[in-house]
PDB file of C-alpha atoms in Angstrom:
ATOM      1  CA  MET A   1      38.986 -71.467 -33.336  1.00  0.00           C
ATOM      2  CA  ASP A   2      41.668 -73.207 -31.315  1.00  0.00           C
ATOM      3  CA  TRP A   3      44.098 -71.485 -29.188  1.00  0.00           C
ATOM      4  CA  ILE A   4      47.147 -70.742 -31.857  1.00  0.00           C
ATOM      5  CA  ASP A   5      44.381 -69.284 -33.909  1.00  0.00           C
ATOM      6  CA  ARG A   6      43.061 -67.068 -31.270  1.00  0.00           C
ATOM      7  CA  LEU A   7      46.708 -65.864 -30.433  1.00  0.00           C
ATOM      8  CA  ASN A   8      47.235 -65.087 -34.311  1.00  0.00           C
ATOM      9  CA  ALA A   9      43.582 -63.193 -34.274  1.00  0.00           C
ATOM     10  CA  SER A  10      45.145 -61.008 -31.446  1.00  0.00           C
ATOM     11  CA  VAL A  11      48.208 -60.288 -33.390  1.00  0.00           C
ATOM     12  CA  ASN A  12      46.055 -59.027 -36.366  1.00  0.00           C
ATOM     13  CA  TYR A  13      44.235 -56.943 -34.001  1.00  0.00           C
ATOM     14  CA  LEU A  14      47.518 -55.474 -32.772  1.00  0.00           C
ATOM     15  CA  GLU A  15      48.559 -54.828 -36.654  1.00  0.00           C
ATOM     16  CA  GLU A  16      45.420 -53.025 -37.312  1.00  0.00           C
ATOM     17  CA  HIS A  17      46.031 -50.605 -34.651  1.00  0.00           C
ATOM     18  CA  LEU A  18      49.796 -49.866 -34.550  1.00  0.00           C
ATOM     19  CA  THR A  19      49.090 -46.097 -35.111  1.00  0.00           C
ATOM     20  CA  GLU A  20      46.692 -46.029 -32.195  1.00  0.00           C
ATOM     21  CA  ASP A  21      46.778 -46.721 -28.390  1.00  0.00           C
ATOM     22  CA  ILE A  22      46.725 -50.416 -28.182  1.00  0.00           C
ATOM     23  CA  ASP A  23      43.820 -51.763 -25.961  1.00  0.00           C
ATOM     24  CA  TYR A  24      45.722 -54.647 -24.321  1.00  0.00           C
ATOM     25  CA  GLY A  25      42.279 -55.748 -22.843  1.00  0.00           C
ATOM     26  CA  LYS A  26      40.773 -56.268 -26.564  1.00  0.00           C
ATOM     27  CA  ALA A  27      43.889 -57.965 -27.621  1.00  0.00           C
ATOM     28  CA  ALA A  28      43.589 -60.337 -24.537  1.00  0.00           C
ATOM     29  CA  GLN A  29      40.152 -60.719 -25.039  1.00  0.00           C
ATOM     30  CA  THR A  30      40.530 -61.991 -28.778  1.00  0.00           C
ATOM     31  CA  ALA A  31      43.180 -64.493 -27.475  1.00  0.00           C
ATOM     32  CA  CYS A  32      40.491 -65.571 -24.496  1.00  0.00           C
ATOM     33  CA  CYS A  33      42.622 -64.858 -21.450  1.00  0.00           C
ATOM     34  CA  SER A  34      43.393 -62.152 -19.208  1.00  0.00           C
ATOM     35  CA  VAL A  35      45.510 -59.174 -19.702  1.00  0.00           C
ATOM     36  CA  TYR A  36      48.191 -60.431 -17.381  1.00  0.00           C
ATOM     37  CA  HIS A  37      48.315 -64.061 -18.792  1.00  0.00           C
ATOM     38  CA  TYR A  38      48.175 -62.795 -22.334  1.00  0.00           C
ATOM     39  CA  GLN A  39      51.482 -60.699 -21.957  1.00  0.00           C
ATOM     40  CA  ARG A  40      52.958 -63.792 -20.256  1.00  0.00           C
ATOM     41  CA  ILE A  41      52.139 -66.108 -22.862  1.00  0.00           C
ATOM     42  CA  PHE A  42      53.296 -63.537 -25.617  1.00  0.00           C
ATOM     43  CA  ALA A  43      56.533 -63.186 -24.081  1.00  0.00           C
ATOM     44  CA  TYR A  44      57.346 -66.704 -23.503  1.00  0.00           C
ATOM     45  CA  LEU A  45      56.082 -67.552 -27.362  1.00  0.00           C
ATOM     46  CA  ALA A  46      57.638 -64.654 -28.913  1.00  0.00           C
ATOM     47  CA  GLY A  47      60.759 -64.412 -26.892  1.00  0.00           C
ATOM     48  CA  ILE A  48      60.326 -60.698 -26.596  1.00  0.00           C
ATOM     49  CA  PRO A  49      57.868 -58.716 -24.253  1.00  0.00           C
ATOM     50  CA  LEU A  50      54.646 -57.539 -25.950  1.00  0.00           C
ATOM     51  CA  SER A  51      55.732 -53.896 -25.339  1.00  0.00           C
ATOM     52  CA  GLU A  52      59.129 -54.575 -27.154  1.00  0.00           C
ATOM     53  CA  TYR A  53      57.286 -56.315 -30.024  1.00  0.00           C
ATOM     54  CA  LEU A  54      54.996 -53.374 -30.589  1.00  0.00           C
ATOM     55  CA  ARG A  55      57.824 -50.867 -30.520  1.00  0.00           C
ATOM     56  CA  ARG A  56      59.843 -53.010 -33.170  1.00  0.00           C
ATOM     57  CA  ARG A  57      56.699 -53.183 -35.383  1.00  0.00           C
ATOM     58  CA  ARG A  58      56.102 -49.441 -35.093  1.00  0.00           C
ATOM     59  CA  MET A  59      59.690 -48.286 -35.694  1.00  0.00           C
ATOM     60  CA  SER A  60      59.782 -50.952 -38.644  1.00  0.00           C
ATOM     61  CA  LEU A  61      56.748 -49.083 -40.302  1.00  0.00           C
ATOM     62  CA  ALA A  62      58.170 -45.746 -39.341  1.00  0.00           C
ATOM     63  CA  ALA A  63      61.487 -46.349 -41.234  1.00  0.00           C
ATOM     64  CA  VAL A  64      59.351 -47.028 -44.583  1.00  0.00           C
ATOM     65  CA  ASP A  65      57.490 -43.978 -43.872  1.00  0.00           C
ATOM     66  CA  LEU A  66      60.616 -41.820 -43.534  1.00  0.00           C
ATOM     67  CA  MET A  67      62.191 -43.497 -46.619  1.00  0.00           C
ATOM     68  CA  ASN A  68      58.936 -42.388 -48.647  1.00  0.00           C
ATOM     69  CA  GLY A  69      59.426 -38.768 -47.656  1.00  0.00           C
ATOM     70  CA  GLU A  70      57.248 -38.343 -44.486  1.00  0.00           C
ATOM     71  CA  LYS A  71      58.388 -35.766 -42.005  1.00  0.00           C
ATOM     72  CA  VAL A  72      59.839 -36.910 -38.828  1.00  0.00           C
ATOM     73  CA  VAL A  73      57.448 -34.694 -36.635  1.00  0.00           C
ATOM     74  CA  ASP A  74      54.637 -36.272 -38.432  1.00  0.00           C
ATOM     75  CA  THR A  75      55.865 -39.711 -38.342  1.00  0.00           C
ATOM     76  CA  ALA A  76      56.523 -39.449 -34.709  1.00  0.00           C
ATOM     77  CA  LEU A  77      52.784 -38.295 -34.088  1.00  0.00           C
ATOM     78  CA  LYS A  78      51.669 -41.029 -36.307  1.00  0.00           C
ATOM     79  CA  TYR A  79      53.081 -43.720 -33.955  1.00  0.00           C
ATOM     80  CA  GLY A  80      51.994 -42.131 -30.802  1.00  0.00           C
ATOM     81  CA  TYR A  81      55.294 -40.281 -29.838  1.00  0.00           C
ATOM     82  CA  ALA A  82      54.404 -36.546 -28.222  1.00  0.00           C
ATOM     83  CA  SER A  83      57.799 -35.225 -28.992  1.00  0.00           C
ATOM     84  CA  PRO A  84      60.439 -35.833 -31.609  1.00  0.00           C
ATOM     85  CA  THR A  85      62.930 -36.512 -29.080  1.00  0.00           C
ATOM     86  CA  ALA A  86      61.241 -39.397 -27.720  1.00  0.00           C
ATOM     87  CA  PHE A  87      60.594 -40.985 -31.067  1.00  0.00           C
ATOM     88  CA  ASN A  88      64.282 -40.347 -32.020  1.00  0.00           C
ATOM     89  CA  ARG A  89      65.295 -42.158 -28.895  1.00  0.00           C
ATOM     90  CA  ALA A  90      62.823 -45.124 -29.649  1.00  0.00           C
ATOM     91  CA  PHE A  91      63.983 -45.156 -33.426  1.00  0.00           C
ATOM     92  CA  GLN A  92      67.637 -45.395 -32.575  1.00  0.00           C
ATOM     93  CA  ARG A  93      66.973 -48.165 -30.024  1.00  0.00           C
ATOM     94  CA  VAL A  94      65.468 -50.341 -32.662  1.00  0.00           C
ATOM     95  CA  HIS A  95      67.521 -49.266 -35.894  1.00  0.00           C
ATOM     96  CA  GLY A  96      70.647 -47.808 -34.518  1.00  0.00           C
ATOM     97  CA  VAL A  97      70.578 -44.726 -36.372  1.00  0.00           C
ATOM     98  CA  THR A  98      68.593 -41.451 -36.312  1.00  0.00           C
ATOM     99  CA  PRO A  99      65.267 -40.908 -38.211  1.00  0.00           C
ATOM    100  CA  SER A 100      66.888 -37.921 -40.191  1.00  0.00           C
ATOM    101  CA  ALA A 101      69.681 -40.323 -41.396  1.00  0.00           C
ATOM    102  CA  VAL A 102      67.092 -42.676 -42.728  1.00  0.00           C
ATOM    103  CA  GLN A 103      64.958 -39.832 -43.976  1.00  0.00           C
ATOM    104  CA  HIS A 104      68.102 -38.608 -46.294  1.00  0.00           C
ATOM    105  CA  GLY A 105      68.680 -42.145 -47.483  1.00  0.00           C
ATOM    106  CA  THR A 106      72.085 -42.415 -45.624  1.00  0.00           C
ATOM    107  CA  ALA A 107      71.598 -45.359 -43.270  1.00  0.00           C
ATOM    108  CA  PRO A 108      70.276 -48.876 -43.307  1.00  0.00           C
ATOM    109  CA  VAL A 109      67.306 -50.005 -41.411  1.00  0.00           C
ATOM    110  CA  LYS A 110      65.976 -53.352 -39.970  1.00  0.00           C
ATOM    111  CA  ALA A 111      62.746 -54.864 -40.872  1.00  0.00           C
ATOM    112  CA  TYR A 112      60.555 -56.534 -38.165  1.00  0.00           C
ATOM    113  CA  PRO A 113      57.568 -58.446 -39.922  1.00  0.00           C
ATOM    114  CA  PRO A 114      54.532 -59.229 -37.913  1.00  0.00           C
ATOM    115  CA  LEU A 115      54.537 -62.389 -35.903  1.00  0.00           C
ATOM    116  CA  SER A 116      52.767 -65.594 -36.807  1.00  0.00           C
ATOM    117  CA  PHE A 117      52.268 -68.259 -34.214  1.00  0.00           C
ATOM    118  CA  LYS A 118      52.456 -71.843 -35.437  1.00  0.00           C
ATOM    119  CA  ILE A 119      52.465 -75.165 -33.598  1.00  0.00           C
ATOM    120  CA  THR A 120      55.903 -76.746 -34.280  1.00  0.00           C
ATOM    121  CA  VAL A 121      57.300 -80.297 -33.409  1.00  0.00           C
ATOM    122  CA  GLN A 122      59.206 -79.784 -30.038  1.00  0.00           C
ATOM    123  CA  GLY A 123      59.147 -81.681 -26.912  1.00  0.00           C
ATOM    124  CA  VAL A 124      62.423 -83.570 -27.335  1.00  0.00           C
ATOM    125  CA  THR A 125      62.440 -83.899 -23.545  1.00  0.00           C
ATOM    126  CA  GLU A 126      59.406 -85.309 -21.901  1.00  0.00           C
ATOM    127  CA  MET A 127      57.183 -83.123 -19.802  1.00  0.00           C
ATOM    128  CA  GLU A 128      55.632 -84.716 -16.411  1.00  0.00           C
ATOM    129  CA  TYR A 129      52.399 -83.028 -15.404  1.00  0.00           C
ATOM    130  CA  ARG A 130      49.210 -83.836 -13.696  1.00  0.00           C
ATOM    131  CA  ILE A 131      45.612 -82.381 -13.615  1.00  0.00           C
ATOM    132  CA  GLU A 132      44.332 -81.463 -10.185  1.00  0.00           C
ATOM    133  CA  LYS A 133      41.003 -80.074  -9.156  1.00  0.00           C
ATOM    134  CA  ARG A 134      41.422 -78.216  -5.837  1.00  0.00           C
ATOM    135  CA  ASP A 135      38.874 -76.398  -3.651  1.00  0.00           C
ATOM    136  CA  ALA A 136      39.546 -72.779  -2.488  1.00  0.00           C
ATOM    137  CA  PHE A 137      42.267 -72.512  -0.163  1.00  0.00           C
ATOM    138  CA  ARG A 138      43.462 -69.802   2.252  1.00  0.00           C
ATOM    139  CA  VAL A 139      46.894 -68.342   2.285  1.00  0.00           C
ATOM    140  CA  VAL A 140      49.037 -65.903   4.524  1.00  0.00           C
ATOM    141  CA  GLY A 141      51.545 -63.873   3.177  1.00  0.00           C
ATOM    142  CA  VAL A 142      53.299 -60.797   1.942  1.00  0.00           C
ATOM    143  CA  SER A 143      52.795 -58.921  -1.592  1.00  0.00           C
ATOM    144  CA  GLU A 144      54.273 -56.524  -3.864  1.00  0.00           C
ATOM    145  CA  GLU A 145      52.618 -54.762  -6.682  1.00  0.00           C
ATOM    146  CA  LEU A 146      53.815 -56.038 -10.237  1.00  0.00           C
ATOM    147  CA  SER A 147      54.455 -53.743 -13.248  1.00  0.00           C
ATOM    148  CA  ALA A 148      52.173 -53.309 -16.212  1.00  0.00           C
ATOM    149  CA  GLU A 149      55.495 -53.981 -18.184  1.00  0.00           C
ATOM    150  CA  MET A 150      56.188 -57.706 -18.118  1.00  0.00           C
ATOM    151  CA  GLU A 151      59.968 -57.372 -18.516  1.00  0.00           C
ATOM    152  CA  GLN A 152      60.335 -55.305 -15.518  1.00  0.00           C
ATOM    153  CA  ASN A 153      58.592 -58.029 -13.273  1.00  0.00           C
ATOM    154  CA  PHE A 154      61.591 -60.486 -14.368  1.00  0.00           C
ATOM    155  CA  GLU A 155      63.770 -58.239 -12.218  1.00  0.00           C
ATOM    156  CA  ARG A 156      61.224 -57.345  -9.468  1.00  0.00           C
ATOM    157  CA  VAL A 157      60.255 -60.767  -8.233  1.00  0.00           C
ATOM    158  CA  PRO A 158      63.544 -62.039  -7.626  1.00  0.00           C
ATOM    159  CA  GLN A 159      64.350 -58.956  -5.754  1.00  0.00           C
ATOM    160  CA  PHE A 160      61.418 -59.504  -3.539  1.00  0.00           C
ATOM    161  CA  TRP A 161      62.396 -63.209  -2.725  1.00  0.00           C
ATOM    162  CA  GLY A 162      65.833 -61.684  -1.877  1.00  0.00           C
ATOM    163  CA  ARG A 163      64.319 -59.094   0.606  1.00  0.00           C
ATOM    164  CA  ALA A 164      62.178 -61.780   1.947  1.00  0.00           C
ATOM    165  CA  THR A 165      65.136 -63.942   2.613  1.00  0.00           C
ATOM    166  CA  MET A 166      67.064 -61.120   4.303  1.00  0.00           C
ATOM    167  CA  ASP A 167      64.573 -59.696   6.579  1.00  0.00           C
ATOM    168  CA  GLY A 168      63.244 -63.004   8.181  1.00  0.00           C
ATOM    169  CA  THR A 169      59.985 -63.078   6.284  1.00  0.00           C
ATOM    170  CA  LEU A 170      60.436 -66.664   4.989  1.00  0.00           C
ATOM    171  CA  PRO A 171      61.206 -68.516   8.292  1.00  0.00           C
ATOM    172  CA  ALA A 172      58.142 -66.438   9.740  1.00  0.00           C
ATOM    173  CA  LEU A 173      55.938 -67.770   6.980  1.00  0.00           C
ATOM    174  CA  ALA A 174      57.098 -71.223   7.381  1.00  0.00           C
ATOM    175  CA  ALA A 175      56.064 -71.428  10.840  1.00  0.00           C
ATOM    176  CA  LEU A 176      52.543 -70.359   9.846  1.00  0.00           C
ATOM    177  CA  MET A 177      51.967 -73.262   7.039  1.00  0.00           C
ATOM    178  CA  ASP A 178      49.578 -75.713   8.396  1.00  0.00           C
ATOM    179  CA  SER A 179      47.377 -76.627   5.150  1.00  0.00           C
ATOM    180  CA  ASN A 180      47.749 -77.803   1.631  1.00  0.00           C
ATOM    181  CA  PRO A 181      49.192 -77.125  -0.696  1.00  0.00           C
ATOM    182  CA  LYS A 182      52.636 -77.405   1.332  1.00  0.00           C
ATOM    183  CA  GLY A 183      55.628 -75.418   0.519  1.00  0.00           C
ATOM    184  CA  MET A 184      56.613 -71.759   0.137  1.00  0.00           C
ATOM    185  CA  LEU A 185      54.239 -70.290  -2.534  1.00  0.00           C
ATOM    186  CA  GLY A 186      54.962 -67.645  -5.121  1.00  0.00           C
ATOM    187  CA  ILE A 187      51.720 -66.400  -6.361  1.00  0.00           C
ATOM    188  CA  CYS A 188      51.214 -64.312  -9.393  1.00  0.00           C
ATOM    189  CA  SER A 189      47.839 -62.758  -9.671  1.00  0.00           C
ATOM    190  CA  SER A 190      45.747 -60.413 -11.569  1.00  0.00           C
ATOM    191  CA  GLY A 191      42.677 -58.431 -10.877  1.00  0.00           C
ATOM    192  CA  ASP A 192      40.499 -55.939 -12.574  1.00  0.00           C
ATOM    193  CA  GLY A 193      42.516 -53.432 -14.985  1.00  0.00           C
ATOM    194  CA  GLU A 194      46.182 -53.503 -13.936  1.00  0.00           C
ATOM    195  CA  ASP A 195      45.827 -54.465 -10.100  1.00  0.00           C
ATOM    196  CA  TRP A 196      48.584 -57.023 -10.486  1.00  0.00           C
ATOM    197  CA  ARG A 197      50.601 -58.428  -7.661  1.00  0.00           C
ATOM    198  CA  TYR A 198      53.169 -61.131  -6.728  1.00  0.00           C
ATOM    199  CA  SER A 199      53.026 -62.641  -3.376  1.00  0.00           C
ATOM    200  CA  ILE A 200      54.974 -64.951  -1.135  1.00  0.00           C
ATOM    201  CA  ALA A 201      52.798 -66.801   0.961  1.00  0.00           C
ATOM    202  CA  VAL A 202      51.834 -70.375   2.612  1.00  0.00           C
ATOM    203  CA  ALA A 203      48.594 -72.188   2.885  1.00  0.00           C
ATOM    204  CA  SER A 204      47.473 -71.449   6.501  1.00  0.00           C
ATOM    205  CA  THR A 205      44.316 -71.210   8.783  1.00  0.00           C
ATOM    206  CA  GLN A 206      46.282 -68.914  11.421  1.00  0.00           C
ATOM    207  CA  GLU A 207      45.619 -65.178  11.538  1.00  0.00           C
ATOM    208  CA  PRO A 208      48.342 -63.044   9.804  1.00  0.00           C
ATOM    209  CA  PRO A 209      50.693 -61.060  11.901  1.00  0.00           C
ATOM    210  CA  GLN A 210      51.453 -57.428  11.452  1.00  0.00           C
ATOM    211  CA  GLY A 211      52.820 -56.711   8.042  1.00  0.00           C
ATOM    212  CA  MET A 212      51.177 -59.822   6.614  1.00  0.00           C
ATOM    213  CA  GLU A 213      47.594 -60.443   5.060  1.00  0.00           C
ATOM    214  CA  ALA A 214      45.384 -63.546   4.416  1.00  0.00           C
ATOM    215  CA  TRP A 215      43.198 -63.944   1.394  1.00  0.00           C
ATOM    216  CA  GLU A 216      41.642 -66.830  -0.501  1.00  0.00           C
ATOM    217  CA  ILE A 217      42.795 -68.727  -3.792  1.00  0.00           C
ATOM    218  CA  PRO A 218      39.623 -69.797  -5.442  1.00  0.00           C
ATOM    219  CA  ALA A 219      38.810 -73.211  -6.732  1.00  0.00           C
ATOM    220  CA  PHE A 220      40.331 -74.152 -10.004  1.00  0.00           C
ATOM    221  CA  THR A 221      41.380 -77.026 -12.132  1.00  0.00           C
ATOM    222  CA  TRP A 222      45.288 -76.838 -12.168  1.00  0.00           C
ATOM    223  CA  ALA A 223      47.810 -78.121 -14.419  1.00  0.00           C
ATOM    224  CA  VAL A 224      50.734 -79.121 -12.052  1.00  0.00           C
ATOM    225  CA  PHE A 225      54.323 -79.257 -13.439  1.00  0.00           C
ATOM    226  CA  PRO A 226      57.228 -80.411 -11.319  1.00  0.00           C
ATOM    227  CA  GLY A 227      60.840 -78.851 -11.850  1.00  0.00           C
ATOM    228  CA  GLN A 228      64.095 -78.267 -10.108  1.00  0.00           C
ATOM    229  CA  GLY A 229      66.866 -75.969 -10.450  1.00  0.00           C
ATOM    230  CA  PRO A 230      68.092 -72.501  -9.558  1.00  0.00           C
ATOM    231  CA  CYS A 231      65.550 -69.744  -9.560  1.00  0.00           C
ATOM    232  CA  PRO A 232      64.302 -67.727 -11.324  1.00  0.00           C
ATOM    233  CA  GLN A 233      65.932 -69.251 -14.256  1.00  0.00           C
ATOM    234  CA  SER A 234      64.327 -72.691 -13.985  1.00  0.00           C
ATOM    235  CA  ILE A 235      60.842 -71.398 -13.424  1.00  0.00           C
ATOM    236  CA  GLN A 236      61.136 -69.129 -16.397  1.00  0.00           C
ATOM    237  CA  GLU A 237      62.420 -72.148 -18.525  1.00  0.00           C
ATOM    238  CA  LEU A 238      59.589 -74.336 -17.424  1.00  0.00           C
ATOM    239  CA  MET A 239      57.037 -71.787 -17.982  1.00  0.00           C
ATOM    240  CA  GLN A 240      58.438 -71.118 -21.521  1.00  0.00           C
ATOM    241  CA  ARG A 241      58.075 -74.983 -22.158  1.00  0.00           C
ATOM    242  CA  ILE A 242      54.501 -75.105 -20.786  1.00  0.00           C
ATOM    243  CA  VAL A 243      53.474 -72.284 -23.088  1.00  0.00           C
ATOM    244  CA  ARG A 244      55.299 -73.425 -26.196  1.00  0.00           C
ATOM    245  CA  GLU A 245      54.979 -77.030 -25.929  1.00  0.00           C
ATOM    246  CA  TRP A 246      52.258 -78.211 -23.637  1.00  0.00           C
ATOM    247  CA  LEU A 247      49.363 -75.913 -23.758  1.00  0.00           C
ATOM    248  CA  PRO A 248      48.880 -75.642 -27.631  1.00  0.00           C
ATOM    249  CA  ALA A 249      48.150 -79.455 -27.883  1.00  0.00           C
ATOM    250  CA  SER A 250      46.777 -80.007 -24.357  1.00  0.00           C
ATOM    251  CA  GLY A 251      43.049 -79.263 -25.009  1.00  0.00           C
ATOM    252  CA  TYR A 252      43.215 -76.757 -22.183  1.00  0.00           C
ATOM    253  CA  ALA A 253      43.317 -73.128 -21.992  1.00  0.00           C
ATOM    254  CA  TYR A 254      44.414 -70.850 -19.301  1.00  0.00           C
ATOM    255  CA  ALA A 255      41.743 -69.946 -16.944  1.00  0.00           C
ATOM    256  CA  ASP A 256      41.703 -66.621 -15.334  1.00  0.00           C
ATOM    257  CA  GLY A 257      43.306 -67.248 -12.115  1.00  0.00           C
ATOM    258  CA  PRO A 258      46.728 -66.976 -10.561  1.00  0.00           C
ATOM    259  CA  ASP A 259      49.868 -68.887 -11.398  1.00  0.00           C
ATOM    260  CA  VAL A 260      51.470 -70.592  -8.500  1.00  0.00           C
ATOM    261  CA  GLU A 261      54.800 -71.757  -7.656  1.00  0.00           C
ATOM    262  CA  ALA A 262      55.177 -74.216  -4.981  1.00  0.00           C
ATOM    263  CA  TYR A 263      58.788 -74.641  -3.560  1.00  0.00           C
ATOM    264  CA  LEU A 264      58.836 -77.826  -1.841  1.00  0.00           C
ATOM    265  CA  GLU A 265      62.216 -77.404   0.360  1.00  0.00           C
ATOM    266  CA  PRO A 266      63.926 -74.564   1.866  1.00  0.00           C
ATOM    267  CA  ASP A 267      67.198 -74.614  -0.532  1.00  0.00           C
ATOM    268  CA  MET A 268      66.215 -71.745  -2.800  1.00  0.00           C
ATOM    269  CA  SER A 269      69.423 -72.153  -4.680  1.00  0.00           C
ATOM    270  CA  ASN A 270      68.513 -75.593  -6.169  1.00  0.00           C
ATOM    271  CA  PRO A 271      64.946 -76.050  -4.884  1.00  0.00           C
ATOM    272  CA  LYS A 272      62.593 -78.724  -6.056  1.00  0.00           C
ATOM    273  CA  PHE A 273      59.481 -76.935  -7.077  1.00  0.00           C
ATOM    274  CA  GLU A 274      55.887 -77.219  -8.736  1.00  0.00           C
ATOM    275  CA  VAL A 275      54.355 -74.696 -11.251  1.00  0.00           C
ATOM    276  CA  TRP A 276      50.436 -74.654 -11.002  1.00  0.00           C
ATOM    277  CA  ILE A 277      48.556 -72.906 -13.905  1.00  0.00           C
ATOM    278  CA  PRO A 278      44.768 -72.761 -13.701  1.00  0.00           C
ATOM    279  CA  VAL A 279      43.162 -74.274 -16.797  1.00  0.00           C
ATOM    280  CA  GLU A 280      39.918 -74.959 -18.296  1.00  0.00           C
ATOM    281  CA  LYS A 281      38.790 -77.287 -20.990  1.00  0.00           C
ATOM    282  CA  GLN A 282      38.693 -75.694 -24.620  1.00  0.00           C
ATOM    283  CA  GLU A 283      35.372 -75.672 -26.225  1.00  0.00           C
TER     284      GLU A 283
END
C-alpha cells in the first residue's frame, strides 16, 4: 500500500466513525505517520484543517437526517453534540441556516462529500531539494506549546516569532550559535499524546541562559528544501508543495520526527530559508 492509498484508508476510517469520537491516533496510524504530521499533511492536501473537514462531513449527514424527519435533539446527540445549542451553532456555520429550517423543508443545505486523495500532474515549477543524513545535534532555545487544533497554530507561531523579535530573544540566541546546522531554527516537534511544541532555537554546545533550555534533535535522514520570501506565507506555501507534489512520488514517507525551518539570514521580512522534514524510505 503506497502513501496515497494509506491516506485514503485513513479517510475511510474517519467516515466509518463520524458518529463517534474520532481517534486521531488510529487515523494517523492508518496513514503511517504521527498524529501531528497527519494533521499537517491533511490540511495541506485537503486545503482545510482536519477538524473542519470532520465538522463539514458531520453537518452534511446531519442535514440529510433532519430532512428525513429526525429530531434536532436526536441528531445533535448522534453527531457528538451534548446540547442542541452547540449543534445549532455548528450547523449554521456550515449551512448558513438553522437545523429547524431544514427540518421543516424551508431552506437549502450544502453537501460535502467524502474526500479522496489522488496523485495529479503538478509541479509546473521545479523543486530543488537534497537528501541529507545528519547525526543528532544539540540545540538551545525557547519553546511554546502548540494547539491540538492545527489552524490555531498558523496564528500562534507567527505571534511567537514576533514576541521573540521584540524581547531580544533572537539576538541572544544568535550569540549562542556555534554548531551546525547554521541559522535561526524554527522546530515543530511532537511527543506522546498531544505534547506538541514549537521552538525557536540555534544549534549550540553552550549552556542555556535563564529562560532558555537545551535539548537534542535525534539523528534522521532529512529532505531539505530551500526557499525565500516573507514568512510565514512562504514557509506554508513551500510545505504545501512538498506534501502535494514531492512527497507522493518521492519514494519517501514522513518519519516520526520534528520539522525544522532554518532561517539563513537575519532579515525575517524576506529571508532565505530551508525546510527540513524527517523522512524514511518507503517499503
